[in-house]
mmCIF file of C-alpha atoms and ligand atoms in Angstrom:
data_model
loop_
_atom_site.group_PDB
_atom_site.id
_atom_site.type_symbol
_atom_site.label_atom_id
_atom_site.label_comp_id
_atom_site.label_asym_id
_atom_site.label_seq_id
_atom_site.Cartn_x
_atom_site.Cartn_y
_atom_site.Cartn_z
ATOM 1 C CA MET A 1 -26.086 4.564 -9.691
ATOM 2 C CA TYR A 2 -23.215 2.174 -9.941
ATOM 3 C CA LYS A 3 -21.454 1.933 -13.630
ATOM 4 C CA LEU A 4 -20.697 -1.161 -14.877
ATOM 5 C CA VAL A 5 -17.958 -0.705 -19.002
ATOM 6 C CA PRO A 6 -17.579 -4.275 -20.533
ATOM 7 C CA ASN A 7 -13.833 -4.933 -21.970
ATOM 8 C CA PHE A 8 -12.499 -1.989 -19.557
ATOM 9 C CA PRO A 9 -8.825 -0.853 -20.426
ATOM 10 C CA LEU A 10 -6.778 -1.062 -16.970
ATOM 11 C CA LYS A 11 -3.440 1.183 -18.328
ATOM 12 C CA HIS A 12 -4.641 3.892 -15.965
ATOM 13 C CA HIS A 13 -5.802 2.023 -12.964
ATOM 14 C CA ASN A 14 -2.732 0.578 -12.444
ATOM 15 C CA SER A 15 0.091 2.237 -11.417
ATOM 16 C CA PHE A 16 3.272 0.430 -13.035
ATOM 17 C CA GLY A 17 0.872 1.249 -16.129
ATOM 18 C CA LEU A 18 0.431 -2.279 -17.793
ATOM 19 C CA ASP A 19 -1.753 -1.766 -21.122
ATOM 20 C CA VAL A 20 -4.231 -4.745 -19.475
ATOM 21 C CA SER A 21 -8.089 -4.817 -19.223
ATOM 22 C CA ALA A 22 -10.732 -6.684 -17.639
ATOM 23 C CA SER A 23 -13.775 -7.700 -18.797
ATOM 24 C CA TYR A 24 -15.992 -6.478 -16.662
ATOM 25 C CA TRP A 25 -15.491 -2.467 -14.672
ATOM 26 C CA LEU A 26 -18.075 -1.882 -12.243
ATOM 27 C CA THR A 27 -17.941 1.918 -10.459
ATOM 28 C CA ILE A 28 -20.095 1.663 -7.232
ATOM 29 C CA GLU A 29 -20.759 4.731 -5.136
ATOM 30 C CA SER A 30 -22.978 3.025 -1.923
ATOM 31 C CA THR A 31 -23.724 0.069 -0.760
ATOM 32 C CA GLU A 32 -27.235 -0.509 -2.624
ATOM 33 C CA ASP A 33 -25.523 0.129 -5.783
ATOM 34 C CA TRP A 34 -23.710 -3.362 -5.024
ATOM 35 C CA ASN A 35 -27.344 -4.815 -4.511
ATOM 36 C CA SER A 36 -28.695 -3.080 -7.537
ATOM 37 C CA ALA A 37 -25.654 -4.270 -10.033
ATOM 38 C CA ILE A 38 -26.081 -8.405 -8.901
ATOM 39 C CA ALA A 39 -29.717 -7.909 -9.047
ATOM 40 C CA GLN A 40 -29.743 -6.902 -12.330
ATOM 41 C CA TYR A 41 -26.406 -8.878 -13.601
ATOM 42 C CA PRO A 42 -26.482 -11.965 -11.160
ATOM 43 C CA HIS A 43 -23.551 -13.405 -13.874
ATOM 44 C CA LEU A 44 -21.607 -10.581 -12.053
ATOM 45 C CA LEU A 45 -21.517 -13.005 -8.740
ATOM 46 C CA GLN A 46 -20.394 -16.087 -10.716
ATOM 47 C CA GLU A 47 -17.186 -13.895 -12.204
ATOM 48 C CA LYS A 48 -13.581 -13.484 -10.562
ATOM 49 C CA ARG A 49 -13.189 -10.524 -8.731
ATOM 50 C CA LEU A 50 -10.532 -8.022 -8.272
ATOM 51 C CA ILE A 51 -11.383 -4.904 -5.674
ATOM 52 C CA VAL A 52 -9.104 -2.194 -6.578
ATOM 53 C CA GLY A 53 -8.341 1.622 -5.290
ATOM 54 C CA ALA A 54 -5.652 3.068 -7.269
ATOM 55 C CA GLY A 55 -4.047 0.193 -8.487
ATOM 56 C CA THR A 56 -0.942 0.759 -7.001
ATOM 57 C CA ASN A 57 0.384 -2.119 -5.476
ATOM 58 C CA LEU A 58 -1.075 -4.534 -8.375
ATOM 59 C CA LEU A 59 1.017 -6.160 -10.739
ATOM 60 C CA PHE A 60 -0.741 -7.821 -13.817
ATOM 61 C CA MET A 61 0.177 -11.033 -15.202
ATOM 62 C CA ARG A 62 -2.530 -10.360 -18.241
ATOM 63 C CA ASP A 63 -5.999 -9.068 -19.161
ATOM 64 C CA PHE A 64 -8.315 -9.688 -16.053
ATOM 65 C CA ASP A 65 -10.813 -12.213 -17.014
ATOM 66 C CA GLY A 66 -13.421 -11.079 -14.121
ATOM 67 C CA LEU A 67 -14.960 -8.262 -12.395
ATOM 68 C CA VAL A 68 -13.254 -5.576 -11.390
ATOM 69 C CA ILE A 69 -14.961 -3.117 -8.744
ATOM 70 C CA SER A 70 -13.585 0.404 -7.996
ATOM 71 C CA PRO A 71 -15.622 1.584 -4.550
ATOM 72 C CA ASP A 72 -16.212 5.490 -5.038
ATOM 73 C CA PHE A 73 -17.185 6.064 -1.518
ATOM 74 C CA PHE A 74 -16.213 9.550 -0.480
ATOM 75 C CA GLY A 75 -16.675 12.284 2.451
ATOM 76 C CA TYR A 76 -15.074 12.304 6.042
ATOM 77 C CA SER A 77 -16.922 12.801 9.049
ATOM 78 C CA ILE A 78 -16.398 13.261 12.653
ATOM 79 C CA ALA A 79 -17.162 10.155 14.325
ATOM 80 C CA TYR A 80 -16.350 11.433 17.810
ATOM 81 C CA GLN A 81 -14.383 14.144 19.457
ATOM 82 C CA ASP A 82 -12.765 15.638 22.445
ATOM 83 C CA ASP A 83 -10.124 18.362 23.913
ATOM 84 C CA GLN A 84 -7.420 15.839 22.582
ATOM 85 C CA ILE A 85 -8.724 13.222 20.038
ATOM 86 C CA VAL A 86 -10.886 13.170 16.655
ATOM 87 C CA GLU A 87 -12.370 10.289 15.106
ATOM 88 C CA LEU A 88 -12.130 10.546 11.635
ATOM 89 C CA GLU A 89 -14.580 8.801 9.318
ATOM 90 C CA VAL A 90 -13.213 8.481 5.770
ATOM 91 C CA GLY A 91 -14.581 7.119 2.817
ATOM 92 C CA ALA A 92 -12.681 4.244 0.600
ATOM 93 C CA GLY A 93 -12.518 6.087 -2.238
ATOM 94 C CA VAL A 94 -10.943 9.083 -0.867
ATOM 95 C CA GLU A 95 -7.664 10.094 -1.980
ATOM 96 C CA TRP A 96 -4.830 8.631 0.840
ATOM 97 C CA ASP A 97 -2.829 12.158 0.272
ATOM 98 C CA ASP A 98 -5.690 14.233 0.842
ATOM 99 C CA LEU A 99 -6.511 12.946 4.221
ATOM 100 C CA VAL A 100 -3.142 13.494 4.920
ATOM 101 C CA ALA A 101 -2.689 17.042 4.150
ATOM 102 C CA HIS A 102 -6.438 17.048 5.637
ATOM 103 C CA CYS A 103 -5.350 15.799 8.652
ATOM 104 C CA VAL A 104 -2.389 18.198 8.850
ATOM 105 C CA LYS A 105 -4.471 21.370 8.405
ATOM 106 C CA ASN A 106 -6.614 20.961 11.143
ATOM 107 C CA GLY A 107 -3.595 20.519 12.891
ATOM 108 C CA TRP A 108 -4.322 16.595 14.078
ATOM 109 C CA PHE A 109 -1.204 13.949 14.536
ATOM 110 C CA GLY A 110 -0.956 10.833 13.563
ATOM 111 C CA VAL A 111 -0.748 10.464 9.808
ATOM 112 C CA GLU A 112 1.769 12.763 8.307
ATOM 113 C CA ASN A 113 4.788 10.403 7.865
ATOM 114 C CA LEU A 114 2.167 8.476 5.670
ATOM 115 C CA SER A 115 2.669 11.604 3.582
ATOM 116 C CA LEU A 116 2.235 10.897 -0.449
ATOM 117 C CA ILE A 117 1.814 7.387 0.064
ATOM 118 C CA PRO A 118 0.099 6.187 -3.717
ATOM 119 C CA GLY A 119 -3.548 5.233 -3.575
ATOM 120 C CA LYS A 120 -6.613 4.991 -1.624
ATOM 121 C CA VAL A 121 -7.950 5.046 1.975
ATOM 122 C CA GLY A 122 -9.530 1.983 1.458
ATOM 123 C CA ALA A 123 -6.610 0.404 0.562
ATOM 124 C CA ALA A 124 -4.952 1.316 3.859
ATOM 125 C CA PRO A 125 -5.905 -1.228 6.171
ATOM 126 C CA VAL A 126 -5.739 -3.705 3.671
ATOM 127 C CA GLN A 127 -2.040 -4.206 3.217
ATOM 128 C CA ASN A 128 -0.840 -2.035 6.060
ATOM 129 C CA ILE A 129 0.967 0.896 4.970
ATOM 130 C CA GLY A 130 3.748 1.946 6.151
ATOM 131 C CA ALA A 131 6.249 4.489 6.183
ATOM 132 C CA TYR A 132 8.683 6.476 8.521
ATOM 133 C CA GLY A 133 8.127 4.543 11.533
ATOM 134 C CA VAL A 134 4.965 4.699 11.678
ATOM 135 C CA GLU A 135 1.561 2.309 9.927
ATOM 136 C CA VAL A 136 -1.545 3.171 9.404
ATOM 137 C CA ALA A 137 -2.051 0.156 12.173
ATOM 138 C CA ASP A 138 -1.158 2.562 14.551
ATOM 139 C CA VAL A 139 -3.932 4.998 13.524
ATOM 140 C CA ILE A 140 -7.360 2.849 12.994
ATOM 141 C CA VAL A 141 -10.034 2.237 15.213
ATOM 142 C CA LYS A 142 -12.635 0.803 13.139
ATOM 143 C CA VAL A 143 -12.924 -0.713 9.358
ATOM 144 C CA ASN A 144 -16.222 -1.160 7.614
ATOM 145 C CA CYS A 145 -16.793 -3.236 5.169
ATOM 146 C CA LEU A 146 -18.836 -4.991 2.788
ATOM 147 C CA ASN A 147 -19.583 -9.047 2.270
ATOM 148 C CA LEU A 148 -19.621 -8.621 -1.627
ATOM 149 C CA GLU A 149 -20.880 -12.704 -1.221
ATOM 150 C CA ASN A 150 -24.133 -12.258 1.054
ATOM 151 C CA THR A 151 -24.464 -8.430 1.091
ATOM 152 C CA GLU A 152 -23.742 -7.832 4.503
ATOM 153 C CA PHE A 153 -21.927 -5.373 6.854
ATOM 154 C CA LYS A 154 -19.216 -6.405 9.007
ATOM 155 C CA SER A 155 -17.076 -4.056 11.037
ATOM 156 C CA PHE A 156 -13.592 -4.710 12.575
ATOM 157 C CA ASN A 157 -11.979 -3.082 15.076
ATOM 158 C CA ASN A 158 -8.214 -2.815 15.582
ATOM 159 C CA ASP A 159 -7.510 -6.008 17.150
ATOM 160 C CA GLN A 160 -9.735 -8.377 14.536
ATOM 161 C CA CYS A 161 -8.305 -6.795 11.541
ATOM 162 C CA HIS A 162 -4.696 -9.029 12.288
ATOM 163 C CA PHE A 163 -2.330 -6.205 11.675
ATOM 164 C CA ASN A 164 0.754 -6.993 10.768
ATOM 165 C CA TYR A 165 3.636 -5.917 8.529
ATOM 166 C CA ARG A 166 2.002 -4.724 5.162
ATOM 167 C CA THR A 167 -0.661 -7.217 5.853
ATOM 168 C CA SER A 168 -3.785 -7.805 7.549
ATOM 169 C CA ILE A 169 -7.113 -9.896 7.826
ATOM 170 C CA PHE A 170 -8.369 -8.193 4.438
ATOM 171 C CA LYS A 171 -5.165 -9.299 2.547
ATOM 172 C CA GLU A 172 -5.141 -12.719 3.916
ATOM 173 C CA LYS A 173 -8.211 -14.478 4.130
ATOM 174 C CA TYR A 174 -11.019 -12.028 2.833
ATOM 175 C CA LEU A 175 -8.737 -10.682 -0.435
ATOM 176 C CA ASN A 176 -11.675 -9.745 -2.894
ATOM 177 C CA GLN A 177 -14.100 -10.966 -0.410
ATOM 178 C CA LEU A 178 -14.769 -8.114 1.707
ATOM 179 C CA MET A 179 -14.417 -4.756 0.415
ATOM 180 C CA VAL A 180 -13.680 -1.641 2.487
ATOM 181 C CA THR A 181 -16.665 1.177 2.914
ATOM 182 C CA THR A 182 -14.904 3.255 5.190
ATOM 183 C CA VAL A 183 -11.747 3.713 7.888
ATOM 184 C CA VAL A 184 -12.107 5.676 11.223
ATOM 185 C CA PHE A 185 -8.758 7.410 12.655
ATOM 186 C CA ARG A 186 -7.789 7.939 15.785
ATOM 187 C CA LEU A 187 -5.772 11.265 15.721
ATOM 188 C CA GLN A 188 -4.219 13.735 18.240
ATOM 189 C CA LYS A 189 -5.208 16.921 19.083
ATOM 190 C CA GLN A 190 -2.039 17.452 21.402
ATOM 191 C CA GLY A 191 0.205 15.040 19.561
ATOM 192 C CA LYS A 192 3.556 14.604 19.115
ATOM 193 C CA ILE A 193 5.805 14.279 15.696
ATOM 194 C CA PHE A 194 7.874 10.967 15.513
ATOM 195 C CA THR A 195 11.047 11.945 13.647
ATOM 196 C CA GLY A 196 13.073 8.713 14.394
ATOM 197 C CA TYR A 197 13.560 6.581 11.351
ATOM 198 C CA GLY A 198 16.493 7.383 9.302
ATOM 199 C CA ASP A 199 17.498 10.989 8.576
ATOM 200 C CA LEU A 200 13.956 12.352 9.481
ATOM 201 C CA GLU A 201 14.249 14.146 11.926
ATOM 202 C CA LYS A 202 17.501 16.079 10.223
ATOM 203 C CA SER A 203 15.486 16.688 7.479
ATOM 204 C CA VAL A 204 12.754 18.566 9.573
ATOM 205 C CA ARG A 205 15.278 20.602 11.298
ATOM 206 C CA GLU A 206 16.750 21.703 7.704
ATOM 207 C CA LEU A 207 13.263 22.873 7.202
ATOM 208 C CA GLY A 208 12.785 25.092 10.131
ATOM 209 C CA VAL A 209 10.623 23.837 13.129
ATOM 210 C CA PRO A 210 9.751 20.317 14.422
ATOM 211 C CA SER A 211 6.579 21.331 13.429
ATOM 212 C CA LEU A 212 3.565 18.896 11.841
ATOM 213 C CA GLU A 213 3.228 20.700 8.814
ATOM 214 C CA ASN A 214 7.249 20.560 8.610
ATOM 215 C CA VAL A 215 6.984 16.672 8.840
ATOM 216 C CA ARG A 216 4.585 16.592 6.033
ATOM 217 C CA ARG A 217 7.037 18.540 3.868
ATOM 218 C CA ALA A 218 10.297 16.772 4.943
ATOM 219 C CA VAL A 219 8.572 13.146 3.810
ATOM 220 C CA ILE A 220 7.170 14.638 0.572
ATOM 221 C CA LEU A 221 10.587 15.851 -0.128
ATOM 222 C CA THR A 222 12.527 12.386 0.658
ATOM 223 C CA ARG A 223 10.177 10.469 -1.203
ATOM 224 C CA GLU A 224 10.577 12.523 -4.076
ATOM 225 C CA SER A 225 14.040 12.680 -4.073
ATOM 226 C CA LYS A 226 14.127 8.589 -4.196
ATOM 227 C CA LEU A 227 10.410 7.034 -5.364
ATOM 228 C CA PRO A 228 10.059 7.405 -9.005
ATOM 229 C CA ASP A 229 6.401 9.322 -9.546
ATOM 230 C CA PRO A 230 4.138 6.293 -11.365
ATOM 231 C CA LYS A 231 2.528 9.389 -13.360
ATOM 232 C CA VAL A 232 5.908 9.655 -15.294
ATOM 233 C CA LEU A 233 7.644 5.959 -14.620
ATOM 234 C CA GLY A 234 5.597 2.831 -13.643
ATOM 235 C CA ASN A 235 5.956 1.661 -10.650
ATOM 236 C CA ALA A 236 4.707 0.221 -7.260
ATOM 237 C CA GLY A 237 6.782 1.631 -4.647
ATOM 238 C CA SER A 238 8.577 -1.023 -3.043
ATOM 239 C CA PHE A 239 8.318 -4.443 -4.868
ATOM 240 C CA PHE A 240 9.557 -6.116 -2.169
ATOM 241 C CA LYS A 241 8.765 -6.632 1.825
ATOM 242 C CA ASN A 242 12.017 -6.215 3.784
ATOM 243 C CA PRO A 243 12.530 -9.907 5.130
ATOM 244 C CA VAL A 244 12.254 -10.804 8.490
ATOM 245 C CA VAL A 245 15.374 -13.293 9.885
ATOM 246 C CA THR A 246 16.362 -14.561 12.991
ATOM 247 C CA GLU A 247 19.208 -12.336 15.096
ATOM 248 C CA GLU A 248 21.613 -15.306 14.270
ATOM 249 C CA VAL A 249 20.681 -14.950 9.878
ATOM 250 C CA ALA A 250 21.336 -11.882 10.700
ATOM 251 C CA ALA A 251 24.309 -11.157 12.774
ATOM 252 C CA ALA A 252 25.939 -13.266 9.719
ATOM 253 C CA LEU A 253 24.578 -10.927 7.171
ATOM 254 C CA GLU A 254 26.116 -7.497 9.078
ATOM 255 C CA ASP A 255 29.266 -9.179 9.392
ATOM 256 C CA LEU A 256 29.295 -9.869 5.581
ATOM 257 C CA LEU A 257 27.856 -6.309 4.516
ATOM 258 C CA SER A 258 28.777 -3.558 7.320
ATOM 259 C CA GLY A 259 26.413 -1.116 6.824
ATOM 260 C CA LEU A 260 23.533 -3.301 6.144
ATOM 261 C CA PRO A 261 19.750 -1.518 7.847
ATOM 262 C CA VAL A 262 18.021 -4.018 11.104
ATOM 263 C CA TYR A 263 15.260 -3.085 12.794
ATOM 264 C CA GLN A 264 15.236 -4.965 15.654
ATOM 265 C CA LEU A 265 11.512 -6.783 16.239
ATOM 266 C CA ILE A 266 10.035 -8.896 19.196
ATOM 267 C CA ASP A 267 10.902 -12.049 19.757
ATOM 268 C CA GLY A 268 14.297 -12.483 17.971
ATOM 269 C CA PHE A 269 13.556 -11.670 14.830
ATOM 270 C CA VAL A 270 14.480 -8.878 13.069
ATOM 271 C CA LYS A 271 14.014 -6.962 9.456
ATOM 272 C CA VAL A 272 16.549 -5.851 7.354
ATOM 273 C CA GLY A 273 16.846 -3.573 4.418
ATOM 274 C CA ALA A 274 15.740 -5.363 1.323
ATOM 275 C CA GLY A 275 16.388 -2.314 -0.804
ATOM 276 C CA PHE A 276 20.651 -2.438 0.539
ATOM 277 C CA LEU A 277 20.755 -6.347 -0.263
ATOM 278 C CA ILE A 278 19.431 -5.572 -3.843
ATOM 279 C CA GLU A 279 21.944 -3.131 -4.423
ATOM 280 C CA GLN A 280 24.620 -5.119 -3.112
ATOM 281 C CA ALA A 281 24.091 -7.631 -5.055
ATOM 282 C CA GLY A 282 24.749 -5.352 -8.136
ATOM 283 C CA TRP A 283 21.136 -4.892 -9.005
ATOM 284 C CA LYS A 284 20.570 -0.908 -8.587
ATOM 285 C CA GLY A 285 19.669 0.396 -11.995
ATOM 286 C CA ARG A 286 20.107 -3.082 -13.828
ATOM 287 C CA LYS A 287 17.389 -3.519 -16.478
ATOM 288 C CA LEU A 288 16.089 -6.617 -18.531
ATOM 289 C CA GLY A 289 13.794 -6.055 -21.180
ATOM 290 C CA HIS A 290 11.623 -3.250 -20.743
ATOM 291 C CA ALA A 291 11.531 -3.462 -16.596
ATOM 292 C CA ALA A 292 14.344 -1.939 -14.216
ATOM 293 C CA VAL A 293 15.573 -1.520 -11.175
ATOM 294 C CA HIS A 294 15.202 2.047 -9.983
ATOM 295 C CA ASP A 295 18.973 3.639 -10.186
ATOM 296 C CA MET A 296 17.446 5.509 -6.695
ATOM 297 C CA GLN A 297 16.069 3.035 -4.578
ATOM 298 C CA ALA A 298 16.672 -0.894 -5.431
ATOM 299 C CA LEU A 299 13.770 -1.973 -4.132
ATOM 300 C CA VAL A 300 11.405 -0.138 -6.478
ATOM 301 C CA LEU A 301 10.882 -2.244 -9.891
ATOM 302 C CA VAL A 302 9.926 0.070 -12.771
ATOM 303 C CA ASN A 303 8.381 0.141 -16.498
ATOM 304 C CA ARG A 304 10.683 2.120 -18.359
ATOM 305 C CA GLY A 305 7.998 1.906 -20.936
ATOM 306 C CA GLY A 306 5.751 -0.912 -22.716
ATOM 307 C CA ALA A 307 6.996 -3.721 -20.622
ATOM 308 C CA SER A 308 4.339 -6.905 -19.795
ATOM 309 C CA GLY A 309 3.510 -7.864 -16.379
ATOM 310 C CA GLN A 310 5.393 -11.067 -17.103
ATOM 311 C CA GLU A 311 8.853 -8.640 -17.633
ATOM 312 C CA ILE A 312 8.606 -7.339 -14.685
ATOM 313 C CA LEU A 313 8.121 -10.615 -12.902
ATOM 314 C CA ALA A 314 11.077 -12.273 -14.976
ATOM 315 C CA LEU A 315 13.281 -9.243 -13.384
ATOM 316 C CA SER A 316 11.713 -9.919 -10.262
ATOM 317 C CA GLN A 317 12.509 -13.560 -9.994
ATOM 318 C CA ALA A 318 16.289 -12.994 -11.028
ATOM 319 C CA ILE A 319 16.426 -10.742 -7.871
ATOM 320 C CA GLN A 320 15.335 -13.196 -5.649
ATOM 321 C CA LEU A 321 17.359 -16.136 -7.432
ATOM 322 C CA ASP A 322 20.966 -13.709 -6.877
ATOM 323 C CA VAL A 323 19.901 -12.689 -3.335
ATOM 324 C CA LEU A 324 18.808 -16.196 -2.482
ATOM 325 C CA GLU A 325 22.137 -17.555 -3.734
ATOM 326 C CA LYS A 326 24.200 -15.036 -2.748
ATOM 327 C CA TYR A 327 23.018 -14.070 0.769
ATOM 328 C CA GLY A 328 20.837 -17.015 2.018
ATOM 329 C CA VAL A 329 17.888 -14.646 2.282
ATOM 330 C CA LYS A 330 14.147 -15.078 0.378
ATOM 331 C CA LEU A 331 12.873 -12.285 -0.755
ATOM 332 C CA GLU A 332 8.844 -12.334 -0.976
ATOM 333 C CA PRO A 333 6.969 -9.928 -2.708
ATOM 334 C CA GLU A 334 4.955 -6.476 -1.827
ATOM 335 C CA VAL A 335 3.237 -6.418 -4.766
ATOM 336 C CA GLN A 336 -0.081 -8.588 -5.058
ATOM 337 C CA LEU A 337 0.054 -10.654 -8.210
ATOM 338 C CA VAL A 338 -2.821 -10.988 -10.401
ATOM 339 C CA GLU A 339 -3.406 -13.488 -12.295
ATOM 340 C CA GLY A 340 -5.833 -13.154 -15.774
HETATM 341 N N1 EPU B 1 18.883 1.264 0.854
HETATM 342 C C1 EPU B 1 19.908 1.235 -0.083
HETATM 343 N N2 EPU B 1 19.887 0.891 -1.554
HETATM 344 C C2 EPU B 1 18.599 0.753 -1.601
HETATM 345 C C3 EPU B 1 17.675 1.339 -0.844
HETATM 346 C C4 EPU B 1 17.467 1.523 0.295
HETATM 347 O O1 EPU B 1 21.127 0.877 0.640
HETATM 348 O O2 EPU B 1 18.391 0.779 -2.832
HETATM 349 C C5 EPU B 1 18.870 1.787 2.184
HETATM 350 C C6 EPU B 1 18.655 2.969 2.415
HETATM 351 O O3 EPU B 1 19.814 3.628 2.611
HETATM 352 C C7 EPU B 1 18.358 3.590 3.886
HETATM 353 C C8 EPU B 1 17.490 1.904 4.023
HETATM 354 O O4 EPU B 1 18.296 1.288 3.176
HETATM 355 O O5 EPU B 1 19.580 3.045 5.073
HETATM 356 C C9 EPU B 1 16.207 1.467 3.664
HETATM 357 O O6 EPU B 1 15.659 2.599 3.135
HETATM 358 P P1 EPU B 1 14.352 3.168 2.746
HETATM 359 O O7 EPU B 1 14.338 4.348 3.895
HETATM 360 O O8 EPU B 1 14.489 4.194 1.432
HETATM 361 O O9 EPU B 1 14.243 2.459 2.863
HETATM 362 P P2 EPU B 1 13.181 0.694 2.614
HETATM 363 O O10 EPU B 1 13.300 0.348 3.695
HETATM 364 O O11 EPU B 1 13.802 0.883 1.538
HETATM 365 C C10 EPU B 1 10.618 1.076 3.813
HETATM 366 C C11 EPU B 1 9.034 0.694 2.571
HETATM 367 C C12 EPU B 1 8.480 1.738 1.788
HETATM 368 C C13 EPU B 1 9.118 2.809 2.776
HETATM 369 C C14 EPU B 1 10.098 3.381 3.478
HETATM 370 C C15 EPU B 1 10.364 4.344 4.227
HETATM 371 C C16 EPU B 1 9.164 -1.653 2.705
HETATM 372 C C17 EPU B 1 8.655 -3.220 1.787
HETATM 373 N N3 EPU B 1 9.086 -0.721 1.718
HETATM 374 O O12 EPU B 1 11.358 1.114 2.554
HETATM 375 O O13 EPU B 1 7.409 1.515 1.512
HETATM 376 O O14 EPU B 1 8.261 4.324 2.224
HETATM 377 O O15 EPU B 1 10.386 2.065 4.236
HETATM 378 O O16 EPU B 1 9.703 4.292 5.926
HETATM 379 O O17 EPU B 1 8.252 -1.710 4.046
HETATM 380 C C18 EPU B 1 6.616 0.868 -0.097
HETATM 381 O O18 EPU B 1 5.523 -0.029 1.193
HETATM 382 O O19 EPU B 1 5.736 0.922 -1.607
HETATM 383 C C19 EPU B 1 7.221 1.803 0.399
HETATM 384 C C20 EPU B 1 7.886 2.709 -0.599
#
């Protein structure tokens, strides 16, 4: 059954905790629900549209004058398995970390490094979530979607998703048009853990054997030590992407800033640590109105309580300008700005 609510408060549906509302909120549990809702309320098709998971990567500029859709598709089913792999189809509305816990409990490798990322399964392919050396694109076989404009189904294999660093075809070409219904993940039964990122190997060793469970525990401990819990302090994880620059630019920056984290990409490009740049520019822990830069991770902007989206945006723009002036690097937001 679908549920349509007018004038819906979004405070508990955006992890910045911004006090905004939507003209309409629609919860659907199946594609038939969407068909029924638009048959009964055809004007919904004319409304501006926003599909939300848990709202953990959104920055609302003001009240949303349109339709917000929450796809509550639940459940897990095994689409295929053999001695080596299992292909698991998961509903878009499942909490991401419940999926990770489920896989680790069953001894399936592939998503353990992505433990404790806030949000829902449906959003994972949209922004190609990633952490500790793994991206969800590495384990996705298929993304099933409903086209909200013509009610057609469409299935995308991994190549067709055009995955890239924190983006995909669903975020670029089809944002708020294609709604992810289920995602099929390929997990390994005899997999290997990956602890090559930062201090992860050391953190795992401190917990004991290098097992799937210990990778999950180590990632959870690391995240909890650096990233603020959105239930306590509103935030949307990394506010900016780590910028991609040429090897020459990266080398010049490394001369200027010793210790700059750099990650070599293909084709002569290098990703550099935005958090490091922001910290070096003196922004870590700084406050601007009700917004602030987190004091443990400079890539994370927080709502100190009662902030507006405009205030958080103003802080982000001040940081962008300063980093551009000091280091010549343009920071791009990772969070999705939502105009009203
Ligand atoms: N660093 C600083 N100062 C800071 C923050 C980071 O010096 O204030 C340094 C750290 O010391 C470390 C390096 O920068 O050497 C990398 O830091 P970290 O491991 O915290 O990762 P990140 O590059 O800042 C990215 C992702 C995170 C993900 C972590 C771990 C992006 C935009 N962010 O952050 O993802 O959890 O790696 O893999 O790629 C998110 O997307 O919302 C997110 C939290």
